[in-house]
Amino acid sequence: MSEQNQHGHSTTSSRGAETLQEISDIKRIMERSSRFISLSGLSGIAAGVCALVGAYVANNILKDYYVELNRGAASTYEDFTVLKIKLVILAIVILLAALILAFVFTWRRARQNHLPFWDLTARKLLWNVLLPLIAGGLFVLAMLQYDEWHFVAPACLVFYGLALVNGSKYTLSDVRYLGYSEIILGLISTQFIHAGLYFWAIGFGVLHIIYGTIMWWKYERVNSQ
Amino acid sequence: MKNPITGLNKVFDNRIRLGVMSILMVNEQVNFNDLKQMLEVTDGNLATHLVNLEDNGYIKIHKGFIGRKTNTTYAVTKAGEKAFTDHIAALENMIKGVK
């Protein structure tokens, strides 16, 4: 910070340097106090990999179900319920794995940069992401409750995108573009309703890996070399 | 309060007061502990500067509760906002002058 008090008799040019320093300090404090900057690109990549694994397992579960169905075994309501429960449990496991890994990489980055992990900006970011996300989660569960599975993937993508756009005010701005991408992808997927799982895999898998890599490249590559 | 030559605000000569103002300019309301964490200062030191800023009418204090614990939050006032932007403008003018 400026030490102009201690150096009252400094020359004009060093006074200018101090002034520049003061302005850059102000900018830094404003930035650091309003945005959570420790978000790691590796968190995004890890979440994307989890999503792809999840989509692969889900695809196999669905294949098995349809093989049974096509063999002429009468599909009972119980079978469908079991299928739904399997998929919901899978979704929860994948979500937890993705969250834990995302947490670990971001926590690690905060520690490396000697920044607090849990501060004002982290709380703001979490709250602004969680609000649309929880609303979306409950909405999707309600759709499943009425066996309306067609719009599960589009709803996941659109709500998640809105959550990211909402939270991006409090973190790195790249997150906003990831949010836009998810929303657009979600809306497109409403027109390809039987390819829901593929859109889901692109949105939560591929896009996470792409944006995670971009963010890692932009902000972390230098530090880790 | 203003230095007639440079237009710089004496209140913001201090780095902690300037830090508090910088944080409050971009955050609607911030509580004591968050300010302390972000500026890495001691309780007493921060409290003194907050009183100074309040006496100058640059920040306003809101005492609330979270459960039974007091939660004091700070926000910038209109006057504080103006003083801060004037200060920044003066800093920028100085740089232009030097160059």
XYZ file of C-alpha atoms in Angstrom:
324
model
C 0.000 0.000 0.000
C 0.944 3.605 -0.273
C 3.485 4.748 2.203
C 3.290 8.360 1.317
C 3.165 9.401 4.969
C 6.524 7.885 5.689
C 8.068 9.295 2.544
C 6.714 12.800 2.585
C 9.770 14.240 0.921
C 9.998 11.851 -1.971
C 10.681 13.108 -5.453
C 7.942 13.798 -7.946
C 8.568 10.661 -9.992
C 8.502 8.275 -7.024
C 5.367 10.104 -5.859
C 3.861 9.135 -9.199
C 4.928 5.521 -8.741
C 3.326 5.505 -5.299
C 0.128 6.904 -6.726
C 0.037 4.182 -9.359
C 0.683 1.632 -6.620
C -2.151 3.086 -4.572
C -4.593 2.814 -7.459
C -3.569 -0.756 -8.225
C -3.988 -1.636 -4.523
C -7.489 -0.177 -4.534
C -8.324 -2.189 -7.641
C -6.909 -5.358 -6.107
C -8.898 -4.970 -2.886
C -12.107 -4.247 -4.808
C -11.517 -7.303 -6.979
C -10.610 -9.613 -4.118
C -13.455 -8.501 -1.891
C -16.136 -8.941 -4.534
C -15.071 -12.061 -6.432
C -14.061 -15.526 -5.398
C -10.892 -15.904 -7.455
C -9.633 -19.245 -6.144
C -12.007 -21.275 -8.298
C -9.758 -23.812 -10.011
C -10.078 -24.942 -13.614
C -9.136 -28.421 -12.421
C -12.403 -28.440 -10.448
C -14.281 -28.046 -13.717
C -12.264 -30.771 -15.444
C -12.823 -33.179 -12.522
C -16.567 -32.457 -12.494
C -16.690 -33.021 -16.254
C -14.948 -36.388 -15.997
C -17.371 -37.442 -13.236
C -20.302 -36.454 -15.457
C -18.987 -38.465 -18.419
C -18.514 -41.551 -16.220
C -22.026 -41.018 -14.851
C -23.522 -40.666 -18.326
C -21.762 -43.845 -19.447
C -23.111 -45.848 -16.489
C -26.588 -44.368 -16.975
C -26.495 -45.311 -20.647
C -25.683 -48.929 -19.700
C -28.480 -49.028 -17.122
C -30.943 -47.741 -19.732
C -29.680 -50.211 -22.354
C -30.217 -53.124 -19.939
C -33.721 -51.872 -19.229
C -34.652 -51.672 -22.908
C -33.073 -55.051 -23.691
C -35.363 -56.543 -21.049
C -38.276 -54.629 -22.457
C -37.670 -55.734 -26.048
C -37.305 -59.352 -24.997
C -41.027 -59.153 -24.433
C -40.906 -59.180 -20.676
C -43.951 -57.183 -19.682
C -42.776 -53.882 -18.314
C -44.331 -53.452 -14.951
C -44.690 -50.282 -13.027
C -42.228 -51.771 -10.507
C -39.539 -52.168 -13.178
C -39.862 -48.550 -14.122
C -39.719 -47.490 -10.486
C -36.554 -49.523 -9.964
C -35.044 -47.883 -13.050
C -35.904 -44.424 -11.755
C -34.432 -45.156 -8.317
C -31.235 -46.533 -9.872
C -30.798 -43.420 -11.996
C -31.538 -41.016 -9.145
C -29.031 -42.798 -6.881
C -26.457 -42.693 -9.683
C -27.107 -38.974 -10.147
C -26.633 -38.312 -6.425
C -23.380 -40.315 -6.282
C -22.006 -38.511 -9.348
C -23.046 -35.132 -7.980
C -21.329 -35.815 -4.645
C -18.154 -37.076 -6.329
C -18.064 -34.013 -8.600
C -18.659 -31.620 -5.685
C -15.993 -33.228 -3.490
C -13.373 -33.176 -6.254
C -14.304 -29.608 -7.237
C -13.970 -28.591 -3.586
C -10.561 -30.262 -3.201
C -8.979 -28.582 -6.234
C -10.348 -25.153 -5.371
C -9.347 -25.480 -1.732
C -5.863 -26.477 -2.841
C -5.599 -23.449 -5.108
C -6.723 -21.076 -2.353
C -4.083 -22.543 -0.044
C -1.351 -22.267 -2.683
C -2.172 -18.590 -3.169
C -2.450 -17.993 0.582
C -5.997 -16.779 0.197
C -8.797 -17.603 2.612
C -11.063 -20.333 1.255
C -14.148 -19.524 3.248
C -14.695 -15.783 3.087
C -17.333 -13.250 2.125
C -16.941 -13.942 -1.603
C -17.138 -17.732 -1.157
C -20.387 -17.346 0.800
C -21.880 -15.016 -1.816
C -20.864 -17.308 -4.668
C -22.254 -20.400 -2.950
C -25.563 -18.767 -2.091
C -26.078 -17.362 -5.586
C -25.285 -20.689 -7.247
C -27.233 -22.818 -4.791
C -30.496 -20.898 -5.019
C -31.309 -21.661 -8.703
C -29.646 -25.062 -8.366
C -31.844 -26.224 -5.484
C -34.944 -24.840 -7.182
C -33.946 -26.727 -10.347
C -33.196 -29.934 -8.417
C -36.612 -29.928 -6.751
C -38.256 -29.116 -10.074
C -36.582 -32.112 -11.746
C -37.541 -34.414 -8.855
C -41.144 -33.250 -9.177
C -41.072 -34.081 -12.899
C -39.812 -37.578 -12.106
C -42.565 -37.905 -9.515
C -45.102 -37.595 -12.367
C -43.019 -39.814 -14.700
C -42.256 -36.828 -16.870
C -38.687 -37.747 -17.762
C -38.551 -36.112 -21.203
C -37.514 -32.741 -19.871
C -35.111 -33.896 -17.160
C -31.954 -33.254 -19.183
C -33.089 -29.875 -20.600
C -34.237 -28.741 -17.147
C -30.926 -29.815 -15.536
C -28.955 -27.906 -18.167
C -31.077 -24.747 -18.139
C -31.263 -24.463 -14.337
C -27.555 -25.198 -13.997
C -26.769 -22.568 -16.631
C -28.913 -20.009 -14.818
C -27.166 -20.898 -11.550
C -23.769 -20.312 -13.143
C -24.782 -16.991 -14.707
C -26.188 -15.905 -11.360
C -23.048 -16.931 -9.475
C -20.613 -15.559 -12.060
C -21.009 -12.064 -10.606
C -19.033 -13.338 -7.644
C -16.271 -15.289 -9.352
C -14.181 -15.493 -12.528
C -16.104 -14.154 -15.507
C -15.460 -17.298 -17.598
C -18.135 -18.982 -15.497
C -20.748 -16.701 -17.063
C -19.925 -17.992 -20.550
C -20.108 -21.574 -19.326
C -23.548 -20.649 -17.961
C -24.680 -19.188 -21.297
C -23.471 -22.341 -23.076
C -25.415 -24.594 -20.687
C -28.622 -22.581 -21.122
C -28.377 -22.633 -24.933
C -27.563 -26.349 -24.939
C -30.501 -27.032 -22.608
C -32.905 -25.159 -24.873
C -31.608 -26.949 -27.990
C -32.043 -30.296 -26.246
C -35.774 -29.630 -25.816
C -36.013 -30.253 -29.585
C -34.114 -33.558 -29.422
C -35.978 -35.025 -26.520
C -34.811 -38.627 -26.964
C -31.160 -37.658 -26.966
C -31.409 -36.152 -23.482
C -28.573 -38.201 -22.033
C -26.195 -37.169 -24.822
C -26.980 -33.497 -24.297
C -26.574 -34.034 -20.568
C -23.138 -35.608 -21.191
C -22.098 -32.718 -23.451
C -23.327 -30.061 -20.996
C -22.012 -31.513 -17.757
C -19.103 -33.473 -19.179
C -17.621 -31.909 -22.274
C -18.397 -28.243 -21.509
C -16.982 -28.567 -17.978
C -13.782 -30.071 -19.333
C -13.466 -27.402 -22.047
C -14.081 -24.448 -19.712
C -12.041 -26.041 -16.924
C -9.113 -26.365 -19.302
C -9.501 -22.782 -20.534
C -9.594 -21.464 -16.964
C -6.625 -23.576 -15.917
C -4.708 -22.385 -18.986
C -5.538 -18.742 -18.335
C -5.009 -18.489 -14.587
C -3.107 -21.467 -13.198
C -0.685 -22.776 -15.800
C 2.019 -20.257 -14.876
C 1.807 -21.055 -11.178
C 2.150 -24.787 -11.597
C 5.215 -24.644 -13.823
C -10.157 17.721 4.803
C -8.971 18.035 1.241
C -5.475 18.979 0.365
C -6.046 22.184 -1.657
C -3.131 21.476 -3.979
C -3.649 17.848 -4.971
C -7.316 17.381 -4.110
C -6.417 14.236 -2.213
C -8.549 13.380 0.781
C -6.580 13.298 4.054
C -8.956 10.698 5.499
C -7.771 8.247 2.862
C -4.091 8.773 3.594
C -4.363 5.765 5.834
C -4.174 2.432 4.058
C -6.719 0.701 6.295
C -9.316 3.452 5.848
C -8.700 3.383 2.114
C -9.028 -0.415 2.179
C -12.331 -0.276 4.066
C -13.701 2.218 1.563
C -12.504 0.122 -1.405
C -14.305 -2.930 -0.035
C -17.498 -1.056 0.793
C -17.628 0.549 -2.647
C -18.109 -2.858 -4.272
C -20.033 -4.643 -1.499
C -23.400 -3.405 -0.318
C -22.898 -4.469 3.298
C -19.908 -6.056 4.977
C -19.597 -7.142 8.588
C -16.710 -6.510 10.948
C -15.142 -9.965 10.716
C -15.134 -10.004 6.922
C -13.460 -6.591 6.830
C -10.912 -7.821 9.357
C -10.204 -10.970 7.319
C -9.811 -9.124 4.029
C -7.624 -6.319 5.357
C -5.619 -8.545 7.725
C -5.738 -6.148 10.658
C -6.382 -6.436 14.376
C -9.775 -5.769 15.991
C -8.687 -2.607 17.761
C -6.942 -1.140 14.770
C -9.911 -1.729 12.465
C -12.407 -0.428 15.049
C -10.501 2.858 15.401
C -10.495 3.464 11.668
C -14.158 2.547 11.346
C -15.029 5.116 14.012
C -12.988 7.682 12.125
C -14.804 6.947 8.867
C -18.151 7.075 10.614
C -17.303 10.402 12.277
C -16.534 11.764 8.833
C -19.910 10.577 7.631
C -18.408 8.262 5.025
C -19.839 5.000 6.322
C -22.959 4.024 8.206
C -23.207 1.285 10.773
C -26.050 -1.152 11.119
C -26.263 -3.224 14.257
C -28.205 -6.406 13.743
C -28.443 -9.871 15.193
C -27.837 -13.362 13.891
C -29.606 -15.415 16.512
C -28.303 -13.917 19.733
C -24.955 -12.846 18.358
C -24.592 -9.241 17.332
C -23.771 -8.727 13.695
C -22.567 -5.242 12.908
C -22.473 -4.411 9.244
C -20.992 -1.410 7.505
C -22.065 0.350 4.333
C -20.825 3.372 2.453
C -22.859 6.606 2.575
C -23.591 8.951 -0.327
C -21.017 11.365 1.078
C -18.488 8.553 1.419
C -19.074 7.450 -2.148
C -18.493 10.982 -3.410
C -15.387 11.502 -1.263
C -13.936 8.228 -2.501
C -14.574 8.872 -6.196
C -13.153 12.397 -5.794
C -10.068 10.895 -4.195
C -9.629 8.419 -7.056
C -10.094 11.224 -9.589
C -7.401 13.232 -7.773
C -5.049 10.258 -7.846
C -5.643 9.855 -11.558
C -5.055 13.537 -12.186
C -1.779 13.292 -10.327
C -0.615 10.482 -12.580
C -1.566 12.463 -15.659
C 0.285 15.445 -14.220
C 3.411 13.415 -13.581
C 3.385 11.950 -17.063
